[in-house]
CSV table of C-alpha atoms and ligand atoms in Angstrom, one decimal:
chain,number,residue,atom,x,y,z
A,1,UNK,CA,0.0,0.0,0.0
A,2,UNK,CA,1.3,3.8,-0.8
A,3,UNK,CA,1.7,6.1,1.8
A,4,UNK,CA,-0.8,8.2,0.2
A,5,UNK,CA,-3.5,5.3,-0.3
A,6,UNK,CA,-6.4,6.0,2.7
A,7,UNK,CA,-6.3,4.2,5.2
A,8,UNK,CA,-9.1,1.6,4.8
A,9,UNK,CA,-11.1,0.0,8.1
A,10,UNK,CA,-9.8,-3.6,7.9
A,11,UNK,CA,-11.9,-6.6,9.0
A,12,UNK,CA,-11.7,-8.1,12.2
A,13,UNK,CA,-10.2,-11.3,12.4
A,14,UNK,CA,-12.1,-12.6,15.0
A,15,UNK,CA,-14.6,-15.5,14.3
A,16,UNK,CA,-18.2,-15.3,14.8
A,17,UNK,CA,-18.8,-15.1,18.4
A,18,UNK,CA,-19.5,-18.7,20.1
A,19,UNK,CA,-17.6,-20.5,17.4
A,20,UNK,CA,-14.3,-21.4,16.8
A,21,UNK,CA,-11.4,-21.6,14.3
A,22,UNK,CA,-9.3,-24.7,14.5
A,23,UNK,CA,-5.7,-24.1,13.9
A,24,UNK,CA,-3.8,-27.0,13.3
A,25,UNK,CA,-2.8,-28.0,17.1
A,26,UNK,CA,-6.9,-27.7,17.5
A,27,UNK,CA,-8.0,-29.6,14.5
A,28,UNK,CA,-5.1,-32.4,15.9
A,29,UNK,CA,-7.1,-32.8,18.8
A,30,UNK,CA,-10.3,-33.2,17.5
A,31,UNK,CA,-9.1,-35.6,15.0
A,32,UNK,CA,-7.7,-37.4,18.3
A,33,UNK,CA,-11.3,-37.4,19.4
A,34,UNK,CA,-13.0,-38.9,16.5
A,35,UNK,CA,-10.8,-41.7,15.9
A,36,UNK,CA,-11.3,-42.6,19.3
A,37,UNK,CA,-14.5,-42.7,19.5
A,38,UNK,CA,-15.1,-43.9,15.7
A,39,UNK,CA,-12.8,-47.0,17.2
A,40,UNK,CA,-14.9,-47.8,20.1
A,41,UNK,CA,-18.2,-47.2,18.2
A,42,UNK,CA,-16.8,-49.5,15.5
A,43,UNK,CA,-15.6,-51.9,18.1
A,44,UNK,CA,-19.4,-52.3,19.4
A,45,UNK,CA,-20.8,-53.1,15.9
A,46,UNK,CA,-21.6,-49.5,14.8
A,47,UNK,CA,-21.4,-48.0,11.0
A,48,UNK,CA,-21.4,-44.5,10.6
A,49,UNK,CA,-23.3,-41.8,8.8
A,50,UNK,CA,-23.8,-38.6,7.6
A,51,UNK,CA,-26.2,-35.6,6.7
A,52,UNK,CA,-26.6,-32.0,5.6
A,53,UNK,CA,-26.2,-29.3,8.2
A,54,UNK,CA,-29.2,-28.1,6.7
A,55,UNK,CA,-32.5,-29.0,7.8
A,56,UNK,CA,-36.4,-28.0,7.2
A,57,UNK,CA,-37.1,-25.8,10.6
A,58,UNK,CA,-40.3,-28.1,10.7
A,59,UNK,CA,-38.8,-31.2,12.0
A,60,UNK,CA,-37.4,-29.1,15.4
A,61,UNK,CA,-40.7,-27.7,15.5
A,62,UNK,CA,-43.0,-30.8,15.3
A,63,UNK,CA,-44.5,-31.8,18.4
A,64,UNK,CA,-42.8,-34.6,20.1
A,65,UNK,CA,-39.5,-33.6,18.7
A,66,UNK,CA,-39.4,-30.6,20.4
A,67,UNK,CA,-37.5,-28.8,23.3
A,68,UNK,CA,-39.1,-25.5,23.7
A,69,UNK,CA,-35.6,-23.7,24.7
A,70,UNK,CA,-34.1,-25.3,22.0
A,71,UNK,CA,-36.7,-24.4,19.1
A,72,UNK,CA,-37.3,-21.3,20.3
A,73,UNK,CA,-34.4,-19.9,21.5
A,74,UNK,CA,-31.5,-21.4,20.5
A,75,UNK,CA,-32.0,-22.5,16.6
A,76,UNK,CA,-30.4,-20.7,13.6
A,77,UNK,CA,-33.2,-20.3,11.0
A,78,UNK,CA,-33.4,-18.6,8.1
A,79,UNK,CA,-35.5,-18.4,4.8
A,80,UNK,CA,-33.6,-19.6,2.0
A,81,UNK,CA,-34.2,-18.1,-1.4
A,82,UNK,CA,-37.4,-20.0,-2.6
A,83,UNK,CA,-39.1,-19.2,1.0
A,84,UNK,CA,-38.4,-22.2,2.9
A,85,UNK,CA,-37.4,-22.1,6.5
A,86,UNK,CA,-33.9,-23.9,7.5
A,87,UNK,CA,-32.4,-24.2,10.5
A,88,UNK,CA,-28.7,-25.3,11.0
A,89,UNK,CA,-29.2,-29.0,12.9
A,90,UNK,CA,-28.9,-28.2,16.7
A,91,UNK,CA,-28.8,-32.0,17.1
A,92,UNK,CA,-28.9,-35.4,15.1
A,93,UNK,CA,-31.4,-37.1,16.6
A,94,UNK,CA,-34.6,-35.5,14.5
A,95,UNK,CA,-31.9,-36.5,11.3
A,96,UNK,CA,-31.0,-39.9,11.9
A,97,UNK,CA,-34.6,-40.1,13.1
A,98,UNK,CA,-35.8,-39.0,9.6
A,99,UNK,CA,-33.0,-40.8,7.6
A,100,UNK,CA,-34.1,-44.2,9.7
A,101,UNK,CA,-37.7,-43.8,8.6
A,102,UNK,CA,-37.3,-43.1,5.4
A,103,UNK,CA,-35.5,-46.6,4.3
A,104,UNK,CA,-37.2,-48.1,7.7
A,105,UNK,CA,-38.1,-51.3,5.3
A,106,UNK,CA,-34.8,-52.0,4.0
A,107,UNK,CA,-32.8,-51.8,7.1
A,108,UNK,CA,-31.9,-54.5,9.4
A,109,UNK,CA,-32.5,-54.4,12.9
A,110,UNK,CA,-31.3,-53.8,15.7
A,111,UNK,CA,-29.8,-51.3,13.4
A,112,UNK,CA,-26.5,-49.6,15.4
A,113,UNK,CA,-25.7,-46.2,14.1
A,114,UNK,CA,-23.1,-43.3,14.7
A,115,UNK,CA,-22.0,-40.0,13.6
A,116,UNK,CA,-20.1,-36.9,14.4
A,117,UNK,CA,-21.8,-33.8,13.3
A,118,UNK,CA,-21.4,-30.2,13.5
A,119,UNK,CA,-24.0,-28.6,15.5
A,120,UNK,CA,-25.2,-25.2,16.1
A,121,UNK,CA,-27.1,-23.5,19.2
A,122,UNK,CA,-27.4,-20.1,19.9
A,123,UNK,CA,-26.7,-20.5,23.1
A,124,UNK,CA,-24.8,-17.9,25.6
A,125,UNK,CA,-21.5,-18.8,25.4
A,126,UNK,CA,-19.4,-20.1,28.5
A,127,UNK,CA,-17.2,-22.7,29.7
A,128,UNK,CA,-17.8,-25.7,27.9
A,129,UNK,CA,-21.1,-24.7,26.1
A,130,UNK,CA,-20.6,-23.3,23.0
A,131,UNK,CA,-22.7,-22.0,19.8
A,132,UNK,CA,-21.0,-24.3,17.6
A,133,UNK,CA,-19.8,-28.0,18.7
A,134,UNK,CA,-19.2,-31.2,17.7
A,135,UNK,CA,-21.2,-34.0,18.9
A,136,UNK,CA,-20.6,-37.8,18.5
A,137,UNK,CA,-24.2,-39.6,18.2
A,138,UNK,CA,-24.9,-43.4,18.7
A,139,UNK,CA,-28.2,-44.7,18.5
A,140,UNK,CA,-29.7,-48.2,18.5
A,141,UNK,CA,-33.2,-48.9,16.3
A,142,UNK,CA,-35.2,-51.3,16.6
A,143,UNK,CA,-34.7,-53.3,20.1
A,144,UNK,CA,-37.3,-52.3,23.1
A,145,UNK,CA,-34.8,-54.5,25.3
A,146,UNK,CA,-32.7,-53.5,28.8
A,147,UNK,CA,-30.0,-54.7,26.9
A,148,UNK,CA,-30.1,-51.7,24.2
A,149,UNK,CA,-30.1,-49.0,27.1
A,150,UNK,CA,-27.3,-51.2,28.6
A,151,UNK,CA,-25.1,-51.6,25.6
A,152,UNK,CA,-25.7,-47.4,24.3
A,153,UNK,CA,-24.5,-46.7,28.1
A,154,UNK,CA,-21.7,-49.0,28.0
A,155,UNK,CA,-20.4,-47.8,24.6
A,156,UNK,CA,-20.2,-43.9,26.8
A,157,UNK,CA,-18.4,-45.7,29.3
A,158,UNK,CA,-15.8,-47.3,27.2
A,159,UNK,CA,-15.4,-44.0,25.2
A,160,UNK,CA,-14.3,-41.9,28.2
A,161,UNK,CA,-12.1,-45.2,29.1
A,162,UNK,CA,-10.7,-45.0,25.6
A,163,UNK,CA,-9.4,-41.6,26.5
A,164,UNK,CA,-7.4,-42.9,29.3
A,165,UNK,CA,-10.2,-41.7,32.0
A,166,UNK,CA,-10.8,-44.4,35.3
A,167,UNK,CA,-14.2,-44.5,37.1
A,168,UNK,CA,-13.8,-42.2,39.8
A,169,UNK,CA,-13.5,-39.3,36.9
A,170,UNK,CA,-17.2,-39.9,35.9
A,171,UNK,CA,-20.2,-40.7,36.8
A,172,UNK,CA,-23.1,-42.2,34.8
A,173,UNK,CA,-26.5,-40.8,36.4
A,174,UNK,CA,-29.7,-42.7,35.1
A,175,UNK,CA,-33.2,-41.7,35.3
A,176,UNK,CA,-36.3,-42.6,34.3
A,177,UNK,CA,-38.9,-40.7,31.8
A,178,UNK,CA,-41.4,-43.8,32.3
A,179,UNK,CA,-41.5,-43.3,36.1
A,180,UNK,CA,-42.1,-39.9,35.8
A,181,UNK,CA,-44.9,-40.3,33.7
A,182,UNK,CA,-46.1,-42.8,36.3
A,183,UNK,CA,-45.5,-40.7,39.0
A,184,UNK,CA,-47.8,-37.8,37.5
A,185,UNK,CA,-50.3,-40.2,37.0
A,186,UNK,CA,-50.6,-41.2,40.5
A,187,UNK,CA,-50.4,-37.9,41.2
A,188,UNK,CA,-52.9,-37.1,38.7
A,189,UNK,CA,-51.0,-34.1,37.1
A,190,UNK,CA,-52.1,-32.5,34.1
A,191,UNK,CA,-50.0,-32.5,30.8
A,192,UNK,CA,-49.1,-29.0,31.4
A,193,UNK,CA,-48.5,-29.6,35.2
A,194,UNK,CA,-46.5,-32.6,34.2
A,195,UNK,CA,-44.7,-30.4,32.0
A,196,UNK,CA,-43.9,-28.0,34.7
A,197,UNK,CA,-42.6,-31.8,36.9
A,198,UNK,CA,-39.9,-32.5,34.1
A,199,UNK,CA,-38.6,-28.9,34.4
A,200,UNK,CA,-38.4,-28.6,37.8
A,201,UNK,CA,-36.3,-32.2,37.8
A,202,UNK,CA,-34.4,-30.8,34.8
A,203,UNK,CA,-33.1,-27.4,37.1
A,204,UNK,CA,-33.0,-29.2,40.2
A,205,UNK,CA,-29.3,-29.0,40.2
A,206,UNK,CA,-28.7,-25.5,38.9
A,207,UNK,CA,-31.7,-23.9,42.2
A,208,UNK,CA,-32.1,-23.7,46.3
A,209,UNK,CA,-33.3,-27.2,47.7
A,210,UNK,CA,-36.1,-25.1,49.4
A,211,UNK,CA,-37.3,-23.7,45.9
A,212,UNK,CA,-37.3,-27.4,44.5
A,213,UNK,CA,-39.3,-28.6,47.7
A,214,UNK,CA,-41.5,-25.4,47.2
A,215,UNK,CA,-42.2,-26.1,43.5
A,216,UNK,CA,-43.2,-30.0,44.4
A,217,UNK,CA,-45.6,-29.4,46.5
A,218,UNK,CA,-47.4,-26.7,44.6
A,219,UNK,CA,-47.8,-29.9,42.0
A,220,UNK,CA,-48.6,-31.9,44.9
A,221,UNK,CA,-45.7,-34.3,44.3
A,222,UNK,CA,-44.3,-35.9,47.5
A,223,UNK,CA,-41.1,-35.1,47.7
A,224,UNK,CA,-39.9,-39.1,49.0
A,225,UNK,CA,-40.8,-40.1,45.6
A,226,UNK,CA,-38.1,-38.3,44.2
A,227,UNK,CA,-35.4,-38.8,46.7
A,228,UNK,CA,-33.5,-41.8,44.9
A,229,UNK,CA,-34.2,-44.2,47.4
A,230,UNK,CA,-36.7,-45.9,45.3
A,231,UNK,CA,-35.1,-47.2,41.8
A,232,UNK,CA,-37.3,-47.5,39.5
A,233,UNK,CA,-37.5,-50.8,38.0
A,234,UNK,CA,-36.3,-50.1,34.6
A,235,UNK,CA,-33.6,-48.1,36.0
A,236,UNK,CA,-32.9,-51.5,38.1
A,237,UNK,CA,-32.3,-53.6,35.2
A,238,UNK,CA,-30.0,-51.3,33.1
A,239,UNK,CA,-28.2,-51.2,36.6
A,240,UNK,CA,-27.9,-54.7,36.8
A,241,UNK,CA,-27.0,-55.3,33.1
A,242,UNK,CA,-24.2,-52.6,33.2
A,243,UNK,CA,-22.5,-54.2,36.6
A,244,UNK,CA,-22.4,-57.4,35.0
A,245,UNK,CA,-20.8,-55.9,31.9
A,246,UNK,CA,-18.1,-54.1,34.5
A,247,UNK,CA,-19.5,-50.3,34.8
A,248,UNK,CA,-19.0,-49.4,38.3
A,249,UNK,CA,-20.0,-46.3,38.1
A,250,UNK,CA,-23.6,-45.8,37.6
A,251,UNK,CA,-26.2,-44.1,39.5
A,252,UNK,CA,-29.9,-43.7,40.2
A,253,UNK,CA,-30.3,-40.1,40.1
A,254,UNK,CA,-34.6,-39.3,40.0
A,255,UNK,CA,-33.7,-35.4,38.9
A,256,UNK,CA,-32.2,-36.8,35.0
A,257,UNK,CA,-35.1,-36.2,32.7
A,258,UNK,CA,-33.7,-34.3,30.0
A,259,UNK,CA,-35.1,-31.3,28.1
A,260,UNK,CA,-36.0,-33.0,25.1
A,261,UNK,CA,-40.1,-34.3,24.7
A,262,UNK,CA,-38.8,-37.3,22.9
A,263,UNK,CA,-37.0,-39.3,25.7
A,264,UNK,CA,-39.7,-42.5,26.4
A,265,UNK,CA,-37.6,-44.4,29.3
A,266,UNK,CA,-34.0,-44.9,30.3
A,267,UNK,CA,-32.4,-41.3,30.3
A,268,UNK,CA,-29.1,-40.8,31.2
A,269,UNK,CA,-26.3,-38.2,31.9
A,270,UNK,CA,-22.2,-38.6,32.7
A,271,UNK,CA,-20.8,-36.1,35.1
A,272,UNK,CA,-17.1,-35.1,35.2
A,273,UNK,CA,-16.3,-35.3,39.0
A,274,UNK,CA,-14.1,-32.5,38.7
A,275,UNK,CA,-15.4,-29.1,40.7
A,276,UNK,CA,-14.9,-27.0,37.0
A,277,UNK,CA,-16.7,-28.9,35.1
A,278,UNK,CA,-19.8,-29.5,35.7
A,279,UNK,CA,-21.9,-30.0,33.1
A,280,UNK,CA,-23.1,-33.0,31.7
A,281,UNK,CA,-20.1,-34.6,29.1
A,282,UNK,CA,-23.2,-37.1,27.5
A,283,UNK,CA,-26.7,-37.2,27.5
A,284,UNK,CA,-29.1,-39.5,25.9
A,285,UNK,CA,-31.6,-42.2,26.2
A,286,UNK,CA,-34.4,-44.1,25.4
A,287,UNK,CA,-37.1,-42.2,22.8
A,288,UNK,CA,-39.6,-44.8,21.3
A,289,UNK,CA,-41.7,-42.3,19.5
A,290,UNK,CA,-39.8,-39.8,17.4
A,291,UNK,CA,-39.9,-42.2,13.8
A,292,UNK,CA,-43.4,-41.9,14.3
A,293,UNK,CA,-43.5,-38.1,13.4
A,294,UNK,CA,-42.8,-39.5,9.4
A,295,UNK,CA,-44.7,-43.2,9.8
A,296,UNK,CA,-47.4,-44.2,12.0
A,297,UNK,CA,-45.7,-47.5,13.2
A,298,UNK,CA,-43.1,-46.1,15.2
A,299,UNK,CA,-39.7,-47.4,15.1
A,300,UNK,CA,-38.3,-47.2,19.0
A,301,UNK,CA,-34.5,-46.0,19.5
A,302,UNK,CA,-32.1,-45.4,22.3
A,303,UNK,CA,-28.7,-42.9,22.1
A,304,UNK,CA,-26.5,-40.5,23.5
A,305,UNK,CA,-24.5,-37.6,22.0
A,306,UNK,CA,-21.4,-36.1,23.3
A,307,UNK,CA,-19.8,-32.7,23.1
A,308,UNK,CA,-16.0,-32.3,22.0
A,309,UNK,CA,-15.9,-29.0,24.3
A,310,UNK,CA,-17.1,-31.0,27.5
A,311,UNK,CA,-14.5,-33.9,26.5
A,312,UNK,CA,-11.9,-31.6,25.7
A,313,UNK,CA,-11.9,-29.8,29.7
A,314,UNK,CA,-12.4,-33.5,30.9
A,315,UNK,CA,-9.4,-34.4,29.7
A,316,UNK,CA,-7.4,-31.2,30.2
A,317,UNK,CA,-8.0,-30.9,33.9
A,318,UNK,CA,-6.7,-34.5,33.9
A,319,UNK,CA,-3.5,-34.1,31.8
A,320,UNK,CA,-4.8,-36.2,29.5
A,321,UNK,CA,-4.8,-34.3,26.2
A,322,UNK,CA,-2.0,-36.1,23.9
A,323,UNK,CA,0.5,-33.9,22.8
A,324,UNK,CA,0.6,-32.8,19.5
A,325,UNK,CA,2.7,-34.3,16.9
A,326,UNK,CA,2.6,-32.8,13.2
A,327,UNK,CA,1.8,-34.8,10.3
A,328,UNK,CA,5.1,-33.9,8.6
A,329,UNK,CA,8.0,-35.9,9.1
A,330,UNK,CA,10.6,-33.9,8.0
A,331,UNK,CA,11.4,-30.8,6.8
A,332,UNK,CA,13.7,-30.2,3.4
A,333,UNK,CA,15.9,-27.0,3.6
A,334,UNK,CA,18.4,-25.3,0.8
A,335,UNK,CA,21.2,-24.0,0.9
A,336,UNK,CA,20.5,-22.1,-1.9
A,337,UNK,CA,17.3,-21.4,-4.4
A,338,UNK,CA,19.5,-23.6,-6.9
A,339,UNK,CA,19.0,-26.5,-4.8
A,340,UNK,CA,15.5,-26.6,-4.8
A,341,UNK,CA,15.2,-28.9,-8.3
A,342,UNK,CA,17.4,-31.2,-6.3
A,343,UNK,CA,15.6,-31.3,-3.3
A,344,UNK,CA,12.1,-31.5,-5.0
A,345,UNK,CA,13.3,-34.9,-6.3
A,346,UNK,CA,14.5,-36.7,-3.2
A,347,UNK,CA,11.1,-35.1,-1.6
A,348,UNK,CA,9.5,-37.1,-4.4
A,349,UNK,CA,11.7,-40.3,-3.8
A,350,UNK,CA,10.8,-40.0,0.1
A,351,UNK,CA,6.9,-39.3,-0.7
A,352,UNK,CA,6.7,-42.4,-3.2
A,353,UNK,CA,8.1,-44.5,-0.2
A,354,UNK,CA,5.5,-43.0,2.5
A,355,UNK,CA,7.7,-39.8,4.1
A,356,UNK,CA,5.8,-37.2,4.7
A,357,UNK,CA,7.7,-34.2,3.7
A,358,UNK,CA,7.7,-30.5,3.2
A,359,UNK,CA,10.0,-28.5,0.8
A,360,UNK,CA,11.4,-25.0,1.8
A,361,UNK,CA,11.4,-23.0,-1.4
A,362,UNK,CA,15.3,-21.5,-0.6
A,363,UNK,CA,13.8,-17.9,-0.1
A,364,UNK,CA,15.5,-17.2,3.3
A,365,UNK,CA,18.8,-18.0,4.6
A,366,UNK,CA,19.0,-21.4,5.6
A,367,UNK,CA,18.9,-20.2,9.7
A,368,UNK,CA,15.1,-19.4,9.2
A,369,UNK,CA,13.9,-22.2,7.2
A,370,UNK,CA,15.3,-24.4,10.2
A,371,UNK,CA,13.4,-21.8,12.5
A,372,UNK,CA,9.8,-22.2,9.5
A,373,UNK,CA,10.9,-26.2,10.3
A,374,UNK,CA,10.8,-25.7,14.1
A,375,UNK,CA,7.7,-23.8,14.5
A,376,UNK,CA,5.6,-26.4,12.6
A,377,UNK,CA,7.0,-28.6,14.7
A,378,UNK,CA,8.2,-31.5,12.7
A,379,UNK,CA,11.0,-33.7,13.8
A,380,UNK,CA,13.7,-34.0,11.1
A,381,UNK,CA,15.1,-31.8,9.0
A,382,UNK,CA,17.3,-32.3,5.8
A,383,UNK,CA,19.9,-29.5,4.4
A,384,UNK,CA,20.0,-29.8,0.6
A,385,UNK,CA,23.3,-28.5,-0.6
A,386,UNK,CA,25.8,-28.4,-3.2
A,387,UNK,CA,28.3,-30.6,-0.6
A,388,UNK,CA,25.9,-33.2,0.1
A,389,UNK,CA,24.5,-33.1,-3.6
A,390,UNK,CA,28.5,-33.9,-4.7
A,391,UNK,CA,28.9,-35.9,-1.9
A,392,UNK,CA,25.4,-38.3,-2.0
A,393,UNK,CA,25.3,-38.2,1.7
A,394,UNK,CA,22.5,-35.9,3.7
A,395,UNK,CA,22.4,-35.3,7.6
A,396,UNK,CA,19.4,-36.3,8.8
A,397,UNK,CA,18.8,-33.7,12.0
A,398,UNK,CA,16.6,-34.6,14.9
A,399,UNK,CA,15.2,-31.1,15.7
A,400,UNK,CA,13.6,-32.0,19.2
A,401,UNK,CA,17.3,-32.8,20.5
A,402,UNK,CA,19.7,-31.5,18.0
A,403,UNK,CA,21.3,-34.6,16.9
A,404,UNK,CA,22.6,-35.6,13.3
A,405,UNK,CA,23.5,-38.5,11.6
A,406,UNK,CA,24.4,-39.1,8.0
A,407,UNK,CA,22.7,-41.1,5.2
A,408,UNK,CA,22.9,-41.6,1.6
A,409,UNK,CA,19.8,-40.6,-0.6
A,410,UNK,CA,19.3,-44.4,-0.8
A,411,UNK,CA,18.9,-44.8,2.8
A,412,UNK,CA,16.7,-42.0,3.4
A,413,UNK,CA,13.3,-43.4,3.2
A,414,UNK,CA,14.6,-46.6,5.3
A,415,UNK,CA,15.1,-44.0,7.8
A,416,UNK,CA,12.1,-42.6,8.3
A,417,UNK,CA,10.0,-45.9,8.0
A,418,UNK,CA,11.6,-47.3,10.6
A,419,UNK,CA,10.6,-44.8,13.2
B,501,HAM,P1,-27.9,-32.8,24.6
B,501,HAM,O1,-28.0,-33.1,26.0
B,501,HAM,O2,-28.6,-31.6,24.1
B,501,HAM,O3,-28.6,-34.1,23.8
B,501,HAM,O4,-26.4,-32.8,24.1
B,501,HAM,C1,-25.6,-33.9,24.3
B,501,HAM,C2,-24.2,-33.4,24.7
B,501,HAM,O5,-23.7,-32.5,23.7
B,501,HAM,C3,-24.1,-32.6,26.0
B,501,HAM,O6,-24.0,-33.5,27.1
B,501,HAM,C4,-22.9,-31.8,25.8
B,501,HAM,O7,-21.7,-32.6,26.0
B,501,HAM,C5,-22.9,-31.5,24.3
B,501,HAM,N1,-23.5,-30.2,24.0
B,501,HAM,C6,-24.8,-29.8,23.9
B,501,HAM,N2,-24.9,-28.5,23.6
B,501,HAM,C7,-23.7,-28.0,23.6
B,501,HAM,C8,-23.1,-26.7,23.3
B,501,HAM,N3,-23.9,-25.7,23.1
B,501,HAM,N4,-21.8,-26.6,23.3
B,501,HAM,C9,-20.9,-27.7,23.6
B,501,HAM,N5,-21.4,-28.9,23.8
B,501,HAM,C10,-22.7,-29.1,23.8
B,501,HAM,C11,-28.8,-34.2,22.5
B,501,HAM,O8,-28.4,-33.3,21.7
B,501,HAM,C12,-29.5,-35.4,22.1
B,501,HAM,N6,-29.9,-35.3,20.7
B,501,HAM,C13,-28.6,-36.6,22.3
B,501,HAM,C14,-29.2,-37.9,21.8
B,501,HAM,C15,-28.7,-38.7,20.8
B,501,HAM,N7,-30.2,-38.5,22.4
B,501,HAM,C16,-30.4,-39.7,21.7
B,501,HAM,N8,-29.5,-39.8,20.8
């Protein structure tokens, strides 16, 4: 730019506030995330899937689907250009939901699904909640047994011990959307008073005891029906079927209903144990219903999703992030620009056999490209020069402690393979 040129107001760099950029340390870790979890969803005899971020707004807004925060507070929706209303999915569930309806004839069941979507809720941003995450889903179709809630709790379980976590870091709290629904009935609550039951449950963590207390009996709910001494019996058997399949760790906890109007039975939740973070890492459960917004024989499901933000603090207050390691083995630096034919060809030599390399282009002294080689972290480096060029032997330099050892060109790749 001239010195004369105005001075123009430049765009902020800053993303979109609640979201994030992933720079490649980020992304790492993410990608650390989804393989683990794509391995352990694998390892239980899951397939995954996709869909468009894109949805109609209708299927968050049918009844039965809906959580009224969610739809009505929290969705991004807009009207495309031919007048429809979209929202950006601000979970899977309605999706796979939809996508298991539509081929509901020609898929086998108990049908075991996952995914890892991109999800979006205006929500207000803070510690651990975000307006954009990521969110692994597993759900099961087509099996109204104890055993389906036991084996979509189990797969949580084995994720968290996938990432290195033992059982006193988490616990798995189970409730019951069945005995609720008994419960009002006995107490003869009205849909709307019911309504109010699952909501007070649902914030009886985040308000006073003696404002919970208050708010049960003005529904006329005794409160030692909702003190945990009493599990419910469906809650029993998942229970049962998780300690025989080694879970330690769960709970009867009468206050997990979850927000959503789809949940049928079984809910669930896993805590962190940790004082900071403490918001649920996974929540799912049992919703037999929700196929029947597109078909009128319903086909029943149980799942879970789980954040990346929520996993991410889990780990870090745990020191159990893995530390970053960059894709690039190792780094090719020139003495001069001249070098740079010479130096694209063993790159190509070492790529053919595997290497993953990078070529400096020879534009800065030979100093900085080590620095360029440094900063991106990767472990070897390679100086291309007219000595080693004459000569057919190239130090290899270990950049994390400084060390060097020569190699012909033929003995490169061999090298690096054998790390
Ligand atoms: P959810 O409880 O809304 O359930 O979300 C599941 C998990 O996603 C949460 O426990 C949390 O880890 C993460 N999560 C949710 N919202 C945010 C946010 N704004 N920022 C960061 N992380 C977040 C569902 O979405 C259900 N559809 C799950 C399900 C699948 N039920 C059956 N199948």
């Amino acid at each position: 730019m001239s010195k004369n040129e105005p001075s123009k107001e430049k765009l902020s760099t800053e993303s979109y506030k609640g979201v994030r950029d992933f720079y490649p340390e980020d992304q790492a870790f993410l990608n650390y995330l989804f393989a683990t979890c794509r391995t352990v969803a694998k390892r239980f005899g899951y397939v995954e899937y996709g869909a468009s971020i894109l949805e109609p707004a209708e299927l968050y807004k049918a009844k039965g689907a809906d959580n009224e925060e969610l739809v009505n507070e929290q969705t991004y929706t807009f009207t495309d250009r031919g007048g429809r209303e979209v929202t950006l999915r601000p979970e899977m569930t309605p999706t796979v939901a939809r996508m298991v309806s539509a081929k509901r004839r020609e898929l086998g069941y108990p049908l075991r699904l996952f995914s890892i979507p991109n999800l979006f809720r205006y929500e207000r941003p803070q510690r651990g909640r975000l307006r954009e995450h990521w969110q692994l889903n597993v759900d099961l179709f087509g099996s109204q047994t104890r055993a389906a809630d036991a084996e979509i709790i189990q797969v949580a379980y084995e994720i968290l011990k996938a990432f290195g976590a033992e059982e006193k870091d988490f616990v798995i709290k189970l409730g019951s959307r069945a005995y609720i629904e008994a419960l009002a009935a006995e107490c003869a609550l009205t849909e709307e008073d019911t309504r109010k039951l699952v909501g007070l449950l649902d914030r009886k963590n985040k308000i006073e005891k003696s404002e919970f207390e208050a708010g049960l009996a003005e529904l006329g709910v005794p409160l030692e029906k909702l003190n945990g001494e009493q599990v419910p019996a469906d809650v029993q058997a998942v229970l049962d079927t998780l300690a025989a399949g080694g879970v330690g760790n769960a709970v009867f906890d009468p206050s997990i209903v979850r927000g959503f109007a789809y949940y049928t039975g079984v809910v669930f939740e896993v805590y962190d144990t940790h004082k900071d973070n403490n918001r649920a890492l996974f929540g799912g459960g049992r919703y037999d219903n929700l196929t029947a917004l597109f078909d009128d024989t319903p086909i029943v499901g149980v799942g879970f999703g789980m954040g990346d933000t929520m996993v991410y603090h889990f780990l870090e207050v745990r020191g159990l992030l893995p530390a970053y390691s960059a894709p690039t083995h190792a780094y090719l630096a020139v003495a001069t620009e001249a070098e740079v034919p010479h130096a694209l060809a063993i790159a190509g030599e070492l790529r053919a056999a595997g290497v993953n390399v990078a070529v400096d282009f020879g534009e800065k002294k030979l100093a900085d490209q080590i620095k360029t080689a440094v900063k991106h972290s990767i472990p070897y480096l390679i100086v291309v020069g007219a000595n080693e060029i004459a000569s057919g032997t190239f130090g290899i330099r270990n950049l994390l402690n400084g060390t060097e050892a020569p190699h012909t060109r033929e003995e490169l790749a061999a090298f690096f393979l054998s790390l």
